[in-house]
Amino acid sequence: MTPTSSSSTQQGWHALTLDNFSQTVMQAELAVVYFSAPWCQPCHQLRPAVQSFAQQHPELAYYGEVDVSASSAISQRYGIRSVPVIVIFKQGSVVAQLPGQLAVLSTLERLLHEQRHAL
């Protein structure tokens, strides 16, 4: 079961905050969380590719984004010290942390398929 959020910024992509993180990401079988910041130029460059990936593969996971400037408690909880970074959660536990680069999307797809088959 994939949780839904009223904080969607586009189909399949959810704005995550301290208020909705536990009810969405922590409850999802698989979740991909993109940690970014408004001041981060590489974040702005990678975001469209990650959002496109989410739209192309909605069956693989729940997708969302955490603004580390606005939700520092979440980034601190998971040891996020630089952005952009993509974190994969499986049933509430971190299973992978990927540095945010365009090349990471093929790795992301492979990891999601592996985790999906392991459910």
mmCIF file with all atom_site columns, C-alpha atoms in Angstrom:
data_model
loop_
_atom_site.group_PDB
_atom_site.id
_atom_site.type_symbol
_atom_site.label_atom_id
_atom_site.label_alt_id
_atom_site.label_comp_id
_atom_site.label_asym_id
_atom_site.label_entity_id
_atom_site.label_seq_id
_atom_site.pdbx_PDB_ins_code
_atom_site.Cartn_x
_atom_site.Cartn_y
_atom_site.Cartn_z
_atom_site.occupancy
_atom_site.B_iso_or_equiv
_atom_site.pdbx_formal_charge
_atom_site.auth_seq_id
_atom_site.auth_comp_id
_atom_site.auth_asym_id
_atom_site.auth_atom_id
_atom_site.pdbx_PDB_model_num
ATOM 1   C CA . MET A 1 1   ? 0.000  0.000  0.000   1.00 0.00 ? 1   MET A CA 1
ATOM 2   C CA . THR A 1 2   ? 1.314  3.411  -0.947  1.00 0.00 ? 2   THR A CA 1
ATOM 3   C CA . PRO A 1 3   ? 0.373  6.357  1.253   1.00 0.00 ? 3   PRO A CA 1
ATOM 4   C CA . THR A 1 4   ? -0.994 9.499  -0.302  1.00 0.00 ? 4   THR A CA 1
ATOM 5   C CA . SER A 1 5   ? -0.304 13.064 0.627   1.00 0.00 ? 5   SER A CA 1
ATOM 6   C CA . SER A 1 6   ? -2.232 16.257 0.174   1.00 0.00 ? 6   SER A CA 1
ATOM 7   C CA . SER A 1 7   ? 1.135  18.006 -0.182  1.00 0.00 ? 7   SER A CA 1
ATOM 8   C CA . SER A 1 8   ? 1.719  16.875 -3.766  1.00 0.00 ? 8   SER A CA 1
ATOM 9   C CA . THR A 1 9   ? 3.516  19.391 -5.925  1.00 0.00 ? 9   THR A CA 1
ATOM 10  C CA . GLN A 1 10  ? 3.032  17.262 -9.044  1.00 0.00 ? 10  GLN A CA 1
ATOM 11  C CA . GLN A 1 11  ? 1.604  13.837 -9.697  1.00 0.00 ? 11  GLN A CA 1
ATOM 12  C CA . GLY A 1 12  ? 3.571  11.194 -7.802  1.00 0.00 ? 12  GLY A CA 1
ATOM 13  C CA . TRP A 1 13  ? 5.846  13.750 -6.123  1.00 0.00 ? 13  TRP A CA 1
ATOM 14  C CA . HIS A 1 14  ? 5.185  14.867 -2.558  1.00 0.00 ? 14  HIS A CA 1
ATOM 15  C CA . ALA A 1 15  ? 6.499  17.726 -0.447  1.00 0.00 ? 15  ALA A CA 1
ATOM 16  C CA . LEU A 1 16  ? 7.602  16.148 2.825   1.00 0.00 ? 16  LEU A CA 1
ATOM 17  C CA . THR A 1 17  ? 7.718  17.898 6.182   1.00 0.00 ? 17  THR A CA 1
ATOM 18  C CA . LEU A 1 18  ? 8.040  16.858 9.794   1.00 0.00 ? 18  LEU A CA 1
ATOM 19  C CA . ASP A 1 19  ? 4.220  16.825 9.924   1.00 0.00 ? 19  ASP A CA 1
ATOM 20  C CA . ASN A 1 20  ? 3.712  14.239 7.162   1.00 0.00 ? 20  ASN A CA 1
ATOM 21  C CA . PHE A 1 21  ? 6.998  12.286 7.018   1.00 0.00 ? 21  PHE A CA 1
ATOM 22  C CA . SER A 1 22  ? 6.004  9.600  9.535   1.00 0.00 ? 22  SER A CA 1
ATOM 23  C CA . GLN A 1 23  ? 2.569  9.013  8.017   1.00 0.00 ? 23  GLN A CA 1
ATOM 24  C CA . THR A 1 24  ? 3.949  8.688  4.484   1.00 0.00 ? 24  THR A CA 1
ATOM 25  C CA . VAL A 1 25  ? 7.571  7.620  4.155   1.00 0.00 ? 25  VAL A CA 1
ATOM 26  C CA . MET A 1 26  ? 7.704  5.522  7.308   1.00 0.00 ? 26  MET A CA 1
ATOM 27  C CA . GLN A 1 27  ? 4.496  3.675  6.331   1.00 0.00 ? 27  GLN A CA 1
ATOM 28  C CA . ALA A 1 28  ? 5.419  2.974  2.687   1.00 0.00 ? 28  ALA A CA 1
ATOM 29  C CA . GLU A 1 29  ? 6.782  -0.379 1.560   1.00 0.00 ? 29  GLU A CA 1
ATOM 30  C CA . LEU A 1 30  ? 9.387  1.518  -0.465  1.00 0.00 ? 30  LEU A CA 1
ATOM 31  C CA . ALA A 1 31  ? 9.986  5.262  -0.460  1.00 0.00 ? 31  ALA A CA 1
ATOM 32  C CA . VAL A 1 32  ? 12.448 7.443  -2.335  1.00 0.00 ? 32  VAL A CA 1
ATOM 33  C CA . VAL A 1 33  ? 13.205 10.724 -0.595  1.00 0.00 ? 33  VAL A CA 1
ATOM 34  C CA . TYR A 1 34  ? 15.077 13.498 -2.374  1.00 0.00 ? 34  TYR A CA 1
ATOM 35  C CA . PHE A 1 35  ? 16.812 15.801 0.122   1.00 0.00 ? 35  PHE A CA 1
ATOM 36  C CA . SER A 1 36  ? 17.434 19.265 -1.324  1.00 0.00 ? 36  SER A CA 1
ATOM 37  C CA . ALA A 1 37  ? 17.601 22.960 -0.490  1.00 0.00 ? 37  ALA A CA 1
ATOM 38  C CA . PRO A 1 38  ? 16.407 26.115 -2.267  1.00 0.00 ? 38  PRO A CA 1
ATOM 39  C CA . TRP A 1 39  ? 19.936 27.571 -2.293  1.00 0.00 ? 39  TRP A CA 1
ATOM 40  C CA . CYS A 1 40  ? 21.462 24.417 -3.847  1.00 0.00 ? 40  CYS A CA 1
ATOM 41  C CA . GLN A 1 41  ? 22.068 24.782 -7.597  1.00 0.00 ? 41  GLN A CA 1
ATOM 42  C CA . PRO A 1 42  ? 22.831 21.063 -8.169  1.00 0.00 ? 42  PRO A CA 1
ATOM 43  C CA . CYS A 1 43  ? 19.488 20.311 -6.445  1.00 0.00 ? 43  CYS A CA 1
ATOM 44  C CA . HIS A 1 44  ? 17.657 22.490 -8.978  1.00 0.00 ? 44  HIS A CA 1
ATOM 45  C CA . GLN A 1 45  ? 19.474 20.739 -11.825 1.00 0.00 ? 45  GLN A CA 1
ATOM 46  C CA . LEU A 1 46  ? 18.715 17.198 -10.618 1.00 0.00 ? 46  LEU A CA 1
ATOM 47  C CA . ARG A 1 47  ? 15.111 17.726 -9.423  1.00 0.00 ? 47  ARG A CA 1
ATOM 48  C CA . PRO A 1 48  ? 13.456 17.505 -12.894 1.00 0.00 ? 48  PRO A CA 1
ATOM 49  C CA . ALA A 1 49  ? 15.202 14.196 -13.613 1.00 0.00 ? 49  ALA A CA 1
ATOM 50  C CA . VAL A 1 50  ? 14.195 12.711 -10.250 1.00 0.00 ? 50  VAL A CA 1
ATOM 51  C CA . GLN A 1 51  ? 10.605 13.942 -10.674 1.00 0.00 ? 51  GLN A CA 1
ATOM 52  C CA . SER A 1 52  ? 10.504 12.465 -14.171 1.00 0.00 ? 52  SER A CA 1
ATOM 53  C CA . PHE A 1 53  ? 11.799 9.155  -12.797 1.00 0.00 ? 53  PHE A CA 1
ATOM 54  C CA . ALA A 1 54  ? 9.004  9.203  -10.201 1.00 0.00 ? 54  ALA A CA 1
ATOM 55  C CA . GLN A 1 55  ? 6.378  9.808  -12.887 1.00 0.00 ? 55  GLN A CA 1
ATOM 56  C CA . GLN A 1 56  ? 7.775  7.021  -15.079 1.00 0.00 ? 56  GLN A CA 1
ATOM 57  C CA . HIS A 1 57  ? 7.982  4.488  -12.224 1.00 0.00 ? 57  HIS A CA 1
ATOM 58  C CA . PRO A 1 58  ? 5.076  5.166  -9.837  1.00 0.00 ? 58  PRO A CA 1
ATOM 59  C CA . GLU A 1 59  ? 4.667  1.448  -9.148  1.00 0.00 ? 59  GLU A CA 1
ATOM 60  C CA . LEU A 1 60  ? 8.145  1.128  -7.651  1.00 0.00 ? 60  LEU A CA 1
ATOM 61  C CA . ALA A 1 61  ? 7.892  3.459  -4.674  1.00 0.00 ? 61  ALA A CA 1
ATOM 62  C CA . TYR A 1 62  ? 6.413  6.451  -2.881  1.00 0.00 ? 62  TYR A CA 1
ATOM 63  C CA . TYR A 1 63  ? 8.359  9.588  -3.893  1.00 0.00 ? 63  TYR A CA 1
ATOM 64  C CA . GLY A 1 64  ? 8.912  12.795 -1.987  1.00 0.00 ? 64  GLY A CA 1
ATOM 65  C CA . GLU A 1 65  ? 11.238 15.687 -1.327  1.00 0.00 ? 65  GLU A CA 1
ATOM 66  C CA . VAL A 1 66  ? 12.522 17.174 1.912   1.00 0.00 ? 66  VAL A CA 1
ATOM 67  C CA . ASP A 1 67  ? 13.710 20.784 1.939   1.00 0.00 ? 67  ASP A CA 1
ATOM 68  C CA . VAL A 1 68  ? 16.557 20.557 4.464   1.00 0.00 ? 68  VAL A CA 1
ATOM 69  C CA . SER A 1 69  ? 16.308 24.299 5.161   1.00 0.00 ? 69  SER A CA 1
ATOM 70  C CA . ALA A 1 70  ? 12.677 23.996 6.247   1.00 0.00 ? 70  ALA A CA 1
ATOM 71  C CA . SER A 1 71  ? 12.837 20.496 7.775   1.00 0.00 ? 71  SER A CA 1
ATOM 72  C CA . SER A 1 72  ? 16.256 20.279 9.376   1.00 0.00 ? 72  SER A CA 1
ATOM 73  C CA . ALA A 1 73  ? 15.044 17.790 12.013  1.00 0.00 ? 73  ALA A CA 1
ATOM 74  C CA . ILE A 1 74  ? 14.450 15.174 9.297   1.00 0.00 ? 74  ILE A CA 1
ATOM 75  C CA . SER A 1 75  ? 17.824 15.727 7.658   1.00 0.00 ? 75  SER A CA 1
ATOM 76  C CA . GLN A 1 76  ? 19.575 15.582 11.036  1.00 0.00 ? 76  GLN A CA 1
ATOM 77  C CA . ARG A 1 77  ? 17.755 12.357 11.955  1.00 0.00 ? 77  ARG A CA 1
ATOM 78  C CA . TYR A 1 78  ? 19.144 10.647 8.844   1.00 0.00 ? 78  TYR A CA 1
ATOM 79  C CA . GLY A 1 79  ? 22.596 12.231 8.896   1.00 0.00 ? 79  GLY A CA 1
ATOM 80  C CA . ILE A 1 80  ? 22.152 14.299 5.744   1.00 0.00 ? 80  ILE A CA 1
ATOM 81  C CA . ARG A 1 81  ? 25.129 16.653 5.654   1.00 0.00 ? 81  ARG A CA 1
ATOM 82  C CA . SER A 1 82  ? 25.159 17.633 1.991   1.00 0.00 ? 82  SER A CA 1
ATOM 83  C CA . VAL A 1 83  ? 22.575 17.936 -0.750  1.00 0.00 ? 83  VAL A CA 1
ATOM 84  C CA . PRO A 1 84  ? 21.348 16.749 -3.102  1.00 0.00 ? 84  PRO A CA 1
ATOM 85  C CA . VAL A 1 85  ? 21.052 13.192 -1.818  1.00 0.00 ? 85  VAL A CA 1
ATOM 86  C CA . ILE A 1 86  ? 18.510 10.445 -2.475  1.00 0.00 ? 86  ILE A CA 1
ATOM 87  C CA . VAL A 1 87  ? 17.574 8.090  0.361   1.00 0.00 ? 87  VAL A CA 1
ATOM 88  C CA . ILE A 1 88  ? 15.687 4.834  -0.173  1.00 0.00 ? 88  ILE A CA 1
ATOM 89  C CA . PHE A 1 89  ? 13.517 3.632  2.709   1.00 0.00 ? 89  PHE A CA 1
ATOM 90  C CA . LYS A 1 90  ? 12.115 0.109  2.936   1.00 0.00 ? 90  LYS A CA 1
ATOM 91  C CA . GLN A 1 91  ? 9.324  -0.298 5.480   1.00 0.00 ? 91  GLN A CA 1
ATOM 92  C CA . GLY A 1 92  ? 10.644 2.687  7.427   1.00 0.00 ? 92  GLY A CA 1
ATOM 93  C CA . SER A 1 93  ? 14.340 1.753  7.415   1.00 0.00 ? 93  SER A CA 1
ATOM 94  C CA . VAL A 1 94  ? 17.077 3.316  5.310   1.00 0.00 ? 94  VAL A CA 1
ATOM 95  C CA . VAL A 1 95  ? 18.421 0.787  2.800   1.00 0.00 ? 95  VAL A CA 1
ATOM 96  C CA . ALA A 1 96  ? 20.488 3.110  0.595   1.00 0.00 ? 96  ALA A CA 1
ATOM 97  C CA . GLN A 1 97  ? 21.784 6.646  0.430   1.00 0.00 ? 97  GLN A CA 1
ATOM 98  C CA . LEU A 1 98  ? 22.840 7.903  -2.999  1.00 0.00 ? 98  LEU A CA 1
ATOM 99  C CA . PRO A 1 99  ? 24.689 11.131 -3.780  1.00 0.00 ? 99  PRO A CA 1
ATOM 100 C CA . GLY A 1 100 ? 22.594 13.334 -6.031  1.00 0.00 ? 100 GLY A CA 1
ATOM 101 C CA . GLN A 1 101 ? 23.998 13.092 -9.531  1.00 0.00 ? 101 GLN A CA 1
ATOM 102 C CA . LEU A 1 102 ? 22.237 12.374 -12.819 1.00 0.00 ? 102 LEU A CA 1
ATOM 103 C CA . ALA A 1 103 ? 24.142 9.098  -13.162 1.00 0.00 ? 103 ALA A CA 1
ATOM 104 C CA . VAL A 1 104 ? 22.558 7.903  -9.927  1.00 0.00 ? 104 VAL A CA 1
ATOM 105 C CA . LEU A 1 105 ? 19.143 7.370  -11.547 1.00 0.00 ? 105 LEU A CA 1
ATOM 106 C CA . SER A 1 106 ? 20.137 4.061  -13.152 1.00 0.00 ? 106 SER A CA 1
ATOM 107 C CA . THR A 1 107 ? 21.437 2.886  -9.760  1.00 0.00 ? 107 THR A CA 1
ATOM 108 C CA . LEU A 1 108 ? 18.201 4.066  -8.150  1.00 0.00 ? 108 LEU A CA 1
ATOM 109 C CA . GLU A 1 109 ? 16.109 2.035  -10.585 1.00 0.00 ? 109 GLU A CA 1
ATOM 110 C CA . ARG A 1 110 ? 18.218 -1.089 -10.031 1.00 0.00 ? 110 ARG A CA 1
ATOM 111 C CA . LEU A 1 111 ? 18.024 -0.761 -6.228  1.00 0.00 ? 111 LEU A CA 1
ATOM 112 C CA . LEU A 1 112 ? 14.268 -0.226 -6.263  1.00 0.00 ? 112 LEU A CA 1
ATOM 113 C CA . HIS A 1 113 ? 13.729 -3.322 -8.393  1.00 0.00 ? 113 HIS A CA 1
ATOM 114 C CA . GLU A 1 114 ? 15.948 -5.347 -6.032  1.00 0.00 ? 114 GLU A CA 1
ATOM 115 C CA . GLN A 1 115 ? 14.093 -4.097 -2.951  1.00 0.00 ? 115 GLN A CA 1
ATOM 116 C CA . ARG A 1 116 ? 10.681 -4.610 -4.583  1.00 0.00 ? 116 ARG A CA 1
ATOM 117 C CA . HIS A 1 117 ? 11.530 -8.254 -5.342  1.00 0.00 ? 117 HIS A CA 1
ATOM 118 C CA . ALA A 1 118 ? 12.748 -8.771 -1.766  1.00 0.00 ? 118 ALA A CA 1
ATOM 119 C CA . LEU A 1 119 ? 9.363  -7.723 -0.284  1.00 0.00 ? 119 LEU A CA 1
#
